Each structure stands twice: as C-alpha cells, then as structure tokens.
CSV table of N, CA and C in Angstrom, one decimal:
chain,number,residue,atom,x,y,z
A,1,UNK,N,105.0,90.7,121.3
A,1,UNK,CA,104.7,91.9,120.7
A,1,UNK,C,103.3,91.9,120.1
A,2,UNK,N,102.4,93.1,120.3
A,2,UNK,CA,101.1,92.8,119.6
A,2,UNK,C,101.6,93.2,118.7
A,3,UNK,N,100.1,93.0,117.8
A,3,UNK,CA,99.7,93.2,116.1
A,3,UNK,C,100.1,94.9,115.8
A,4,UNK,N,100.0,95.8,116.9
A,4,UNK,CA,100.2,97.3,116.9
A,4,UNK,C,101.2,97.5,117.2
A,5,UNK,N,102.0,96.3,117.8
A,5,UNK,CA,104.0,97.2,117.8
A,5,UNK,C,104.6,96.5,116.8
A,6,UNK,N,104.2,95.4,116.1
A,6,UNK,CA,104.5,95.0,115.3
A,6,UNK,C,104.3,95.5,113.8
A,7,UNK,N,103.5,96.3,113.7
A,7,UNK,CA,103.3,97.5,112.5
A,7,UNK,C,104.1,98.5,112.7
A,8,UNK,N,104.4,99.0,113.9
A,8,UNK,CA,104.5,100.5,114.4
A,8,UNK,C,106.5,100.0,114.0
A,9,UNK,N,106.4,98.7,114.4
A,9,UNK,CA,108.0,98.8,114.4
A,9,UNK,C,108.4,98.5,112.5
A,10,UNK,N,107.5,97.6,112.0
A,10,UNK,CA,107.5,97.9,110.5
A,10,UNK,C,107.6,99.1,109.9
A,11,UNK,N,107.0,99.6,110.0
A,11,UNK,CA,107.0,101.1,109.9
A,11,UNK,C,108.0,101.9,110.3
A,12,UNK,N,108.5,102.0,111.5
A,12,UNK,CA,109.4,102.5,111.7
A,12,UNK,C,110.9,102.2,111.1
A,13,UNK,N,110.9,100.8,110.4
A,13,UNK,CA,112.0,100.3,109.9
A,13,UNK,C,111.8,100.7,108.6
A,14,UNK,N,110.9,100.9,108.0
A,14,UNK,CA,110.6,100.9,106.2
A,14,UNK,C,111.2,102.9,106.1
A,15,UNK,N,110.8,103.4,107.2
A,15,UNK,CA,110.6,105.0,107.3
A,15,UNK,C,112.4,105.1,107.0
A,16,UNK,N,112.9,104.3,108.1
A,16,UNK,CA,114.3,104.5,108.3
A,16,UNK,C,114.9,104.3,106.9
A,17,UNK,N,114.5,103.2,106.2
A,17,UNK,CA,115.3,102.9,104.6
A,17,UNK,C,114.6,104.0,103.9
A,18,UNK,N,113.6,104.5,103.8
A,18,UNK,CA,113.3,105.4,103.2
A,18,UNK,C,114.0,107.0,103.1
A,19,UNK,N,114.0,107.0,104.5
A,19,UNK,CA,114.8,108.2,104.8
A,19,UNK,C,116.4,108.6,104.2
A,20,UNK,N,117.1,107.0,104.4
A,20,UNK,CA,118.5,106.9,104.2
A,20,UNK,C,118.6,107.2,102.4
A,21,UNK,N,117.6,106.7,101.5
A,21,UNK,CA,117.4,107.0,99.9
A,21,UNK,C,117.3,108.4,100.1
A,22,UNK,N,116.5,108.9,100.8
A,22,UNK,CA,116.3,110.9,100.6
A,22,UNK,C,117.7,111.1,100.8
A,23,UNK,N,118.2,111.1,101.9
A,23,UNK,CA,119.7,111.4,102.3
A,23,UNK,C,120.7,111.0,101.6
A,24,UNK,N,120.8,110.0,100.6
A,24,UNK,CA,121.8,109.7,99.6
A,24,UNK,C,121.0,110.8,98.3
A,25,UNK,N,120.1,110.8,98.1
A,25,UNK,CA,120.1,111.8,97.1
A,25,UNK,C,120.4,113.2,97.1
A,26,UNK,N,120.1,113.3,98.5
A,26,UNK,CA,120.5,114.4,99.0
A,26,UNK,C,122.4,114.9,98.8
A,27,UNK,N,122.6,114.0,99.2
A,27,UNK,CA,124.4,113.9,99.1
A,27,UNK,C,124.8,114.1,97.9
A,28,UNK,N,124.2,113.2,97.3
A,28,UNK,CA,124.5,113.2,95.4
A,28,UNK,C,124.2,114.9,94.7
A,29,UNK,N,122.9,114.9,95.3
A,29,UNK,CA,123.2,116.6,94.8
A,29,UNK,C,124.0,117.7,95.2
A,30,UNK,N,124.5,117.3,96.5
A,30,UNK,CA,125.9,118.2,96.8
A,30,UNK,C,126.7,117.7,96.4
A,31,UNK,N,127.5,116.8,95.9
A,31,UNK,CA,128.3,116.5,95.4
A,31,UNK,C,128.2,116.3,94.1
A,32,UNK,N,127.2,116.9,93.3
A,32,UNK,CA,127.2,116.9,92.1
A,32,UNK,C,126.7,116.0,91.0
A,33,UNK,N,126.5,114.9,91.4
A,33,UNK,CA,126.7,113.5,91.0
A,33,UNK,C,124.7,113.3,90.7
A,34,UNK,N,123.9,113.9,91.5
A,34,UNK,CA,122.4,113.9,90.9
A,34,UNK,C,122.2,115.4,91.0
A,35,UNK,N,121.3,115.1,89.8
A,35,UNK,CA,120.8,116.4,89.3
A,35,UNK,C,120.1,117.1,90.7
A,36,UNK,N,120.1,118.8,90.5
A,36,UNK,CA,119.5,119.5,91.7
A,36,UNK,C,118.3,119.9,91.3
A,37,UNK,N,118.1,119.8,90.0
A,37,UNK,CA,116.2,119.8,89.6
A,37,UNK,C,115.4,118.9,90.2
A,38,UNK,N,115.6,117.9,90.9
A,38,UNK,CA,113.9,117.3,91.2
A,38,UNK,C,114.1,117.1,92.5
A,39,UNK,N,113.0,116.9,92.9
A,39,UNK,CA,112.8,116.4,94.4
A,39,UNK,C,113.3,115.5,95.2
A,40,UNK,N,114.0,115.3,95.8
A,40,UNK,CA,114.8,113.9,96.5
A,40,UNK,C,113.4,113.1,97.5
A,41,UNK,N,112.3,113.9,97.5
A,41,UNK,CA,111.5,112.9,98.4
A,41,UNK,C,110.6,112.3,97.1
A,42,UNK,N,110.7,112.9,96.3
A,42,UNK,CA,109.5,112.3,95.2
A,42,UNK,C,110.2,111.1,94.5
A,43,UNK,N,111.6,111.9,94.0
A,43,UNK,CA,112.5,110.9,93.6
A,43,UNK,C,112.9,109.5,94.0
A,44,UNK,N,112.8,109.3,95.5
A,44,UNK,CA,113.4,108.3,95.8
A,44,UNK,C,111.6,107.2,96.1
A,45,UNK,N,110.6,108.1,96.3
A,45,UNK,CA,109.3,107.3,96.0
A,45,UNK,C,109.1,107.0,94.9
A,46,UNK,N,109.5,107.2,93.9
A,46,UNK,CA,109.6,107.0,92.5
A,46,UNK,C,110.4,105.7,92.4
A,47,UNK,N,112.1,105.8,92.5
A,47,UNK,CA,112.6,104.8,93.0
A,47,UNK,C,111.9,103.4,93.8
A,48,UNK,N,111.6,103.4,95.2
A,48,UNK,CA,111.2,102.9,95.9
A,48,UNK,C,110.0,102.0,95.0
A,49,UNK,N,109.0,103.0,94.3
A,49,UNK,CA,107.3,102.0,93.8
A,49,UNK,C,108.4,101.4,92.5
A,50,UNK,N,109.5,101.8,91.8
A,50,UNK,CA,109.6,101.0,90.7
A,50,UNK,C,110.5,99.7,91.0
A,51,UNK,N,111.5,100.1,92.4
A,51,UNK,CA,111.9,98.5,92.9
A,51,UNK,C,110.7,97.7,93.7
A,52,UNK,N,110.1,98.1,94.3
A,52,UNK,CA,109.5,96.8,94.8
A,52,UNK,C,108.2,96.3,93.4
A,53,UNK,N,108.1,97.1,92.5
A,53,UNK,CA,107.3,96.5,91.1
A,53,UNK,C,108.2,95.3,90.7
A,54,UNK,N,109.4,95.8,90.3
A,54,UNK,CA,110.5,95.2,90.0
A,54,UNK,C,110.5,93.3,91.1
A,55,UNK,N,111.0,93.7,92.1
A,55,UNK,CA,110.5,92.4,92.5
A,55,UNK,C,109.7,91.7,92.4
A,56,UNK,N,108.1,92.3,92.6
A,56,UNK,CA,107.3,92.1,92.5
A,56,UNK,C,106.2,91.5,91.2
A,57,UNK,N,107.3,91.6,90.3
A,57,UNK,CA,107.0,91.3,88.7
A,57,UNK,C,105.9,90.1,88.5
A,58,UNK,N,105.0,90.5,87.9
A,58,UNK,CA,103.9,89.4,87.3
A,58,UNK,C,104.3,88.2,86.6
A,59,UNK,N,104.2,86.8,86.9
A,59,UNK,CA,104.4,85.4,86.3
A,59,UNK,C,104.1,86.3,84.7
A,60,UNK,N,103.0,86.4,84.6
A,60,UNK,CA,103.2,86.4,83.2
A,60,UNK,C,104.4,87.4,82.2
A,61,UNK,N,104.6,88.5,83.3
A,61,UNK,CA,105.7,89.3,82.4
A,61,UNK,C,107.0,88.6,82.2
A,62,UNK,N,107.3,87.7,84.0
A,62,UNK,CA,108.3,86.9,84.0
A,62,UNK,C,108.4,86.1,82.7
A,63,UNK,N,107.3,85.4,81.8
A,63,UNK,CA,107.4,84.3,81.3
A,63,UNK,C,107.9,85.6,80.1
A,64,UNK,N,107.3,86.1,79.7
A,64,UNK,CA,107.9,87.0,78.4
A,64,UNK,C,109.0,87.5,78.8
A,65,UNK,N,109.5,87.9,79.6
A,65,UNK,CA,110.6,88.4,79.4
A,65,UNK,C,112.0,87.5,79.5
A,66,UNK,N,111.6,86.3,79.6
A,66,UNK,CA,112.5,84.8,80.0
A,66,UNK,C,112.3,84.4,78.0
A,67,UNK,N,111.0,84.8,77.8
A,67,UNK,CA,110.7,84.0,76.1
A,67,UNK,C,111.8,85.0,75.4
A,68,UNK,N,111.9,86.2,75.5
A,68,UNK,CA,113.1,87.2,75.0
A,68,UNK,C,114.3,87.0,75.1
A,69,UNK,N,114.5,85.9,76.3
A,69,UNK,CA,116.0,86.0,76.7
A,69,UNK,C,116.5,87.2,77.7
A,70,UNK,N,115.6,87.5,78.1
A,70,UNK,CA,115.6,88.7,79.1
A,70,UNK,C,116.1,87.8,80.2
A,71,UNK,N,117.0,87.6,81.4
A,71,UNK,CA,117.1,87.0,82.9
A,71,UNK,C,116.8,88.6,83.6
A,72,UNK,N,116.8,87.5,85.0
A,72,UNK,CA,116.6,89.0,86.3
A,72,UNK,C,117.2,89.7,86.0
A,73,UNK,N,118.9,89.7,85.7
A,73,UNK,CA,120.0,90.4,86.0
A,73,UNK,C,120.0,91.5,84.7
A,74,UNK,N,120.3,91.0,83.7
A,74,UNK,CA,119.7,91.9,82.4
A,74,UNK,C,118.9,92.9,82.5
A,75,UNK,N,117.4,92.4,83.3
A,75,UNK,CA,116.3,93.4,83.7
A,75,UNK,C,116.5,94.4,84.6
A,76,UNK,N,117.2,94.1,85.9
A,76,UNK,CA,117.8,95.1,86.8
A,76,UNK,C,118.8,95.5,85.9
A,77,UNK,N,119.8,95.1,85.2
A,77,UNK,CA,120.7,96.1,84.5
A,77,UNK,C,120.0,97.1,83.7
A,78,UNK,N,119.1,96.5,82.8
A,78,UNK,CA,118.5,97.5,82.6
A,78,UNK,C,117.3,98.4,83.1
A,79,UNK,N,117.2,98.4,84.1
A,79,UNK,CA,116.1,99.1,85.0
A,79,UNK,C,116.8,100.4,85.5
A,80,UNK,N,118.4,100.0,85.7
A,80,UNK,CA,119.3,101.3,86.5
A,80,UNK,C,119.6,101.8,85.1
A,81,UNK,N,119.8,101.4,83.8
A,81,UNK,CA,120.3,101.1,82.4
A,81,UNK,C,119.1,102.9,82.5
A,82,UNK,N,118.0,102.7,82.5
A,82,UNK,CA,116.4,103.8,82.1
A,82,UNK,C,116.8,105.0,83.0
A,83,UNK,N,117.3,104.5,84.6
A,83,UNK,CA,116.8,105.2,85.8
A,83,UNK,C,118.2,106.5,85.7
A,84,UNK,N,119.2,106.1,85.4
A,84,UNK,CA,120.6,106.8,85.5
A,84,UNK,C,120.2,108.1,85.2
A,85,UNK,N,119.8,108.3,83.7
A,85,UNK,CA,119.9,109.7,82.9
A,85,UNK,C,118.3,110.4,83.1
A,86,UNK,N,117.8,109.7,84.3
A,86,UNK,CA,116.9,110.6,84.7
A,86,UNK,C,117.5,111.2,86.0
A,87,UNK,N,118.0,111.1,86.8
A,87,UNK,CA,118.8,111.9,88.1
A,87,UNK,C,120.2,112.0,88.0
A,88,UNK,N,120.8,111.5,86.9
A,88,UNK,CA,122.3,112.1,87.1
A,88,UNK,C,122.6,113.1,86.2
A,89,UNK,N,123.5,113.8,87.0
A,89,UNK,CA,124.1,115.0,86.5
A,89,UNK,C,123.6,115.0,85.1
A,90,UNK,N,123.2,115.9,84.0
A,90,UNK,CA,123.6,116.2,83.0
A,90,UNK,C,125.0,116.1,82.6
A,91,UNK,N,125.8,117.0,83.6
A,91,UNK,CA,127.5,117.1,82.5
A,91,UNK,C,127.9,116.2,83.0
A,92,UNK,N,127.7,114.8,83.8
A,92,UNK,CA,128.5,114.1,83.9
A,92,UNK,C,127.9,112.6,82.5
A,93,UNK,N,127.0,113.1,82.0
A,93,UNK,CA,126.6,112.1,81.0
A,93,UNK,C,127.3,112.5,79.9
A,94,UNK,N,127.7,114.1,79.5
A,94,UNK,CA,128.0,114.4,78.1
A,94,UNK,C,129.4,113.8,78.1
C-alpha cells in the first residue's frame, strides 16, 4: 500500500467512527434520551477533541492529578460525570 492509500484508508476509517457518534446522537434524539437543541455534528466533534485530549493528557497534568488522588478511571468517570447534563434530556435529569 502507498503512503496515499494508507491515509485515504485512515481516513476513511476515522470518517466511519465519526459518522457512527453522529448517528448515535442522532438516535438519542429520537428517542429522547439527548437533547434536540444542539447539533449532533458539532456535538460529537466536541466529544471526539475532548476524548482524544483525554487520552492524550500531558505528563505533567498526569502527575497532578495522581498528586490529588485522581486515577484514569476517576478522570473518565468524571469526564462523562461534566459531559451528561450537557446533551441529555433535561426531563430525564429532573
């Protein structure tokens, strides 16, 4: 494979998980379960840049947030912990 079907196919596979996040928010808003105020393509780019940050976490923040007692798992709990009550339903929070 060149260097050019080897991007083209990266790409093509990154499009495809991307797409499948639009179409689950998409679902969610017909079923109720996410809000129908915001955009499902902005939303899930939104999503998308705050997980791979997330992975992508700076040694240095790692070390503070290990000095806290913070672990990974904690951090992803709380990351969905922030993310929830910005796209889910309102009435299903009250």
């Amino acid at each position: 494979m060149s260097d050019n079907e080897d991007a083209k196919e990266l790409v093509d596979l990154t499009t495809g998980i991307w797409r499948l996040m639009v179409e689950a928010i998409l679902q969610g808003m017909k079923d109720g379960t996410i809000r129908k105020d915001i955009d499902p393509v902005e939303m899930s780019i939104y999503i998308n840049v705050m997980s791979m940050s997330a992975l992508n976490i700076d040694i240095g923040f790692k070390l503070i947030l290990e000095g806290r007692g913070i672990h990974p798992g904690k951090f992803w709990e709380d990351l969905q912990r922030f993310l929830d009550p910005a796209i889910t339903n309102r009435s299903l929070i009250d």
